Short mmCIF file of C-alpha atoms in Angstrom, two decimals:
data_model
loop_
_atom_site.label_atom_id
_atom_site.label_comp_id
_atom_site.label_asym_id
_atom_site.label_seq_id
_atom_site.Cartn_x
_atom_site.Cartn_y
_atom_site.Cartn_z
CA GLY A 1 -84.58 172.27 66.87
CA GLN A 2 -84.98 175.18 64.67
CA GLN A 3 -85.31 173.97 60.73
CA LEU A 4 -85.25 176.61 57.89
CA ASN A 5 -87.41 175.05 54.76
CA GLN A 6 -85.12 176.33 51.24
CA SER A 7 -86.82 176.25 48.32
CA PRO A 8 -86.46 174.76 45.73
CA GLN A 9 -83.81 172.17 45.66
CA SER A 10 -82.60 172.38 42.26
CA MET A 11 -83.14 174.84 39.30
CA PHE A 12 -81.75 174.53 35.83
CA ILE A 13 -81.84 178.09 33.80
CA GLN A 14 -80.12 179.42 30.56
CA GLU A 15 -77.63 181.84 30.94
CA GLY A 16 -78.97 185.33 31.09
CA GLU A 17 -82.12 184.32 32.93
CA ASP A 18 -82.92 186.21 36.43
CA VAL A 19 -83.11 183.31 39.78
CA SER A 20 -85.18 183.36 42.61
CA MET A 21 -84.40 181.18 45.88
CA ASN A 22 -86.49 181.63 49.22
CA CYS A 23 -86.06 180.17 52.89
CA THR A 24 -88.63 180.20 55.54
CA SER A 25 -89.00 178.88 58.92
CA SER A 26 -91.97 178.75 61.57
CA SER A 27 -89.32 180.39 64.04
CA ILE A 28 -88.14 184.43 64.29
CA PHE A 29 -84.51 184.65 63.23
CA ASN A 30 -82.95 188.70 64.26
CA THR A 31 -80.11 187.37 61.15
CA TRP A 32 -80.12 186.26 57.65
CA LEU A 33 -76.63 184.80 55.89
CA TRP A 34 -76.67 183.58 52.32
CA TYR A 35 -73.53 182.03 51.11
CA LYS A 36 -72.31 180.35 47.91
CA GLN A 37 -70.25 177.21 47.53
CA ASP A 38 -68.81 175.97 44.73
CA PRO A 39 -67.64 172.09 44.42
CA GLY A 40 -65.11 171.21 46.30
CA GLU A 41 -64.89 173.98 48.82
CA GLY A 42 -66.27 175.92 51.44
CA PRO A 43 -69.35 178.14 51.69
CA VAL A 44 -68.45 181.43 51.08
CA LEU A 45 -70.57 184.97 52.46
CA LEU A 46 -72.65 186.45 49.93
CA ILE A 47 -74.87 188.31 51.48
CA ALA A 48 -75.70 189.45 55.73
CA LEU A 49 -79.16 190.97 56.76
CA TYR A 50 -79.44 192.24 60.12
CA LYS A 51 -83.30 193.84 60.03
CA ALA A 52 -86.70 193.20 59.31
CA GLY A 53 -87.62 193.97 55.81
CA GLU A 54 -83.44 195.21 54.77
CA LEU A 55 -83.08 195.08 50.96
CA THR A 56 -79.20 194.71 50.65
CA SER A 57 -77.21 193.88 47.40
CA ASN A 58 -74.15 192.86 45.98
CA GLY A 59 -73.73 192.90 42.59
CA ARG A 60 -76.10 190.97 40.80
CA LEU A 61 -77.55 189.47 44.09
CA THR A 62 -80.47 191.22 46.05
CA ALA A 63 -81.87 189.39 49.58
CA GLN A 64 -84.32 190.28 51.85
CA PHE A 65 -85.08 190.04 55.05
CA GLY A 66 -88.59 189.29 55.86
CA ILE A 67 -91.10 191.60 57.39
CA THR A 68 -92.37 188.84 59.73
CA ARG A 69 -88.55 187.75 60.38
CA LYS A 70 -89.01 184.26 59.53
CA ASP A 71 -88.39 184.31 55.49
CA SER A 72 -85.57 185.53 53.37
CA PHE A 73 -85.32 185.56 49.48
CA LEU A 74 -81.99 185.75 46.85
CA ASN A 75 -82.22 187.41 43.68
CA ILE A 76 -79.74 187.00 41.25
CA SER A 77 -80.10 188.69 38.32
CA ALA A 78 -78.74 187.61 34.86
CA SER A 79 -77.04 184.86 35.38
CA ILE A 80 -74.01 183.63 34.16
CA PRO A 81 -72.09 180.30 34.29
CA SER A 82 -69.62 181.48 36.87
CA ASP A 83 -73.54 181.83 39.54
CA VAL A 84 -73.69 177.48 39.16
CA GLY A 85 -72.86 175.93 42.94
CA ILE A 86 -74.76 175.70 45.86
CA TYR A 87 -76.80 178.41 47.56
CA PHE A 88 -77.54 177.93 51.45
CA CYS A 89 -79.55 180.34 53.45
CA ALA A 90 -78.61 180.57 57.23
CA GLY A 91 -80.30 182.31 59.95
CA ILE A 92 -79.32 183.06 63.91
CA SER A 93 -82.47 183.35 66.37
CA SER A 94 -81.73 185.32 69.44
CA GLY A 95 -81.96 181.93 71.61
CA SER A 96 -79.85 179.75 69.83
CA ALA A 97 -76.79 181.14 71.76
CA ARG A 98 -75.91 183.08 67.90
CA GLN A 99 -75.56 179.68 66.26
CA LEU A 100 -76.50 179.26 62.64
CA THR A 101 -79.06 177.30 61.67
CA PHE A 102 -78.76 176.23 57.39
CA GLY A 103 -81.15 175.23 54.76
CA SER A 104 -80.36 172.22 53.01
CA GLY A 105 -79.45 174.49 49.75
CA THR A 106 -80.47 175.21 46.63
CA GLN A 107 -78.45 173.29 43.28
CA LEU A 108 -78.33 175.98 40.61
CA THR A 109 -77.18 174.83 37.34
CA VAL A 110 -77.08 177.63 34.95
CA LEU A 111 -76.86 176.32 30.96
CA PRO A 112 -74.72 177.92 28.15
CA GLU B 1 -59.22 183.42 50.12
CA THR B 2 -61.49 183.58 53.36
CA GLY B 3 -58.76 183.70 55.76
CA VAL B 4 -59.09 180.25 57.01
CA THR B 5 -57.15 177.15 56.09
CA GLN B 6 -57.50 173.31 56.43
CA THR B 7 -55.40 170.64 56.12
CA PRO B 8 -55.27 168.00 54.63
CA ARG B 9 -57.67 168.44 52.09
CA HIS B 10 -58.51 165.05 50.80
CA LEU B 11 -57.84 162.19 53.43
CA VAL B 12 -59.07 158.32 53.34
CA MET B 13 -58.30 156.33 56.50
CA GLY B 14 -59.44 152.97 57.64
CA MET B 15 -61.40 151.90 60.06
CA THR B 16 -58.35 151.48 62.49
CA ASN B 17 -56.68 154.80 61.86
CA LYS B 18 -55.67 157.51 63.95
CA LYS B 19 -55.22 160.63 62.04
CA SER B 20 -56.16 164.67 62.31
CA LEU B 21 -57.75 167.58 60.64
CA LYS B 22 -55.81 170.86 61.43
CA CYS B 23 -57.38 174.62 60.69
CA GLU B 24 -56.40 177.81 60.95
CA GLN B 25 -57.97 181.25 60.41
CA HIS B 26 -55.86 184.57 59.71
CA LEU B 27 -59.16 186.77 61.09
CA GLY B 28 -58.36 188.06 64.15
CA HIS B 29 -61.68 185.81 65.36
CA ASN B 30 -61.94 183.99 68.91
CA ALA B 31 -64.64 181.74 68.18
CA MET B 32 -64.02 178.23 66.02
CA TYR B 33 -66.36 175.91 64.66
CA TRP B 34 -66.11 172.46 63.19
CA TYR B 35 -69.49 171.36 60.90
CA LYS B 36 -70.38 168.13 58.86
CA GLN B 37 -71.24 168.31 55.35
CA SER B 38 -73.27 165.02 54.06
CA ALA B 39 -74.67 165.07 50.64
CA LYS B 40 -78.31 166.01 50.42
CA LYS B 41 -78.05 167.17 54.26
CA PRO B 42 -77.94 170.48 55.83
CA LEU B 43 -74.74 171.75 57.70
CA GLU B 44 -74.46 169.81 60.72
CA LEU B 45 -72.43 171.51 63.52
CA MET B 46 -70.41 169.49 65.86
CA PHE B 47 -67.92 171.50 67.92
CA VAL B 48 -68.10 175.63 69.13
CA TYR B 49 -65.07 177.16 70.96
CA ASN B 50 -65.24 180.26 71.88
CA PHE B 51 -61.51 181.74 72.89
CA LYS B 52 -60.69 178.50 73.04
CA GLU B 53 -63.23 177.13 75.72
CA GLN B 54 -65.84 174.23 74.21
CA THR B 55 -69.21 175.44 74.45
CA GLU B 56 -70.81 172.99 72.02
CA ASN B 57 -70.80 169.80 71.24
CA ASN B 58 -73.87 168.27 69.82
CA SER B 59 -74.21 165.09 70.93
CA VAL B 60 -70.71 163.88 68.64
CA PRO B 61 -70.04 160.69 68.95
CA SER B 62 -66.65 160.80 70.92
CA ARG B 63 -64.68 158.54 68.01
CA PHE B 64 -64.41 162.61 67.71
CA SER B 65 -62.21 164.65 70.03
CA PRO B 66 -61.61 168.42 69.18
CA GLU B 67 -58.26 170.27 70.79
CA CYS B 68 -58.09 174.37 70.59
CA PRO B 69 -54.87 174.88 71.90
CA ASN B 70 -55.12 178.70 70.84
CA SER B 71 -57.85 180.90 69.42
CA SER B 72 -56.12 180.32 65.72
CA HIS B 73 -56.13 177.08 65.57
CA LEU B 74 -58.13 173.52 65.62
CA PHE B 75 -57.87 170.06 65.42
CA LEU B 76 -60.43 167.50 64.66
CA HIS B 77 -59.11 164.22 66.29
CA LEU B 78 -60.29 160.54 64.40
CA HIS B 79 -60.28 157.61 65.73
CA THR B 80 -62.17 154.46 64.99
CA LEU B 81 -64.55 155.86 62.24
CA GLN B 82 -66.94 154.39 60.69
CA PRO B 83 -67.60 154.27 56.77
CA GLU B 84 -70.95 156.38 57.66
CA ASP B 85 -68.38 159.30 58.75
CA SER B 86 -67.39 159.72 55.63
CA ALA B 87 -68.42 163.44 54.53
CA LEU B 88 -66.39 166.70 54.17
CA TYR B 89 -65.26 168.47 57.63
CA LEU B 90 -65.53 172.19 57.52
CA CYS B 91 -63.76 174.64 60.09
CA ALA B 92 -65.51 177.89 60.39
CA SER B 93 -64.72 180.71 62.73
CA SER B 94 -66.18 184.09 63.79
CA GLN B 95 -65.98 187.06 66.11
CA ALA B 96 -67.82 185.52 69.04
CA SER B 97 -68.07 189.55 70.81
CA ARG B 98 -70.02 190.60 67.91
CA ASP B 99 -73.52 190.79 68.13
CA TYR B 100 -73.27 189.60 63.98
CA ASN B 101 -72.00 186.03 63.72
CA GLU B 102 -70.84 186.05 59.87
CA GLN B 103 -69.08 182.81 59.64
CA PHE B 104 -66.77 182.23 57.62
CA PHE B 105 -65.42 178.97 56.47
CA GLY B 106 -62.20 176.99 54.93
CA PRO B 107 -62.27 174.82 51.90
CA GLY B 108 -62.71 171.89 53.78
CA THR B 109 -61.02 168.51 54.44
CA ARG B 110 -62.81 165.32 52.59
CA LEU B 111 -63.27 163.05 54.42
CA THR B 112 -63.12 158.75 53.25
CA VAL B 113 -63.83 155.72 56.00
CA LEU B 114 -62.60 152.56 54.04
#
């Protein structure tokens, strides 16, 4: 089956620093989604990307759909304590009946 | 609040018990999903319902039995589970007729099988 390689697995950063994480695949995806999951809660959709090369922002978050359609990255600028959580990428390919394939997540810890 | 609710939030059951998880979406969507989330593993898709019809069953053991009486409600019936079935069970919904399949998740049910 399709797989997404998400990295890094975990990050420890100081409050105020910028963060970058990415997902790569050997398959082409038509849509990339980024979710955040807080402890004890379900994933919440942050950003959706629909076109290769697209760059989309949501507040301090910026995500890009890679030109090759096989990767995507998420940047968080000026991190704050409430950014703590697990960030997941998810992709939809044309041959997957529009089902999501999820990455394994990046655990972000923000130190005061 | 994503518009998808799940009950109960926590469930502890023995291997011989029968229980049910409930999901309800208030978004007017027509597709609903069950996922299993175990520690250190990606989300695993279990079942998909489009317009109340099951369209996907990802080789899930028969001790998990889904039910979708209408496009707003989804159940997962559990019986004779194993300890390795302990996980967070997430429900999601989407608008299946759209070209883009953004899924919205509920808060999950934390299941512990003793």
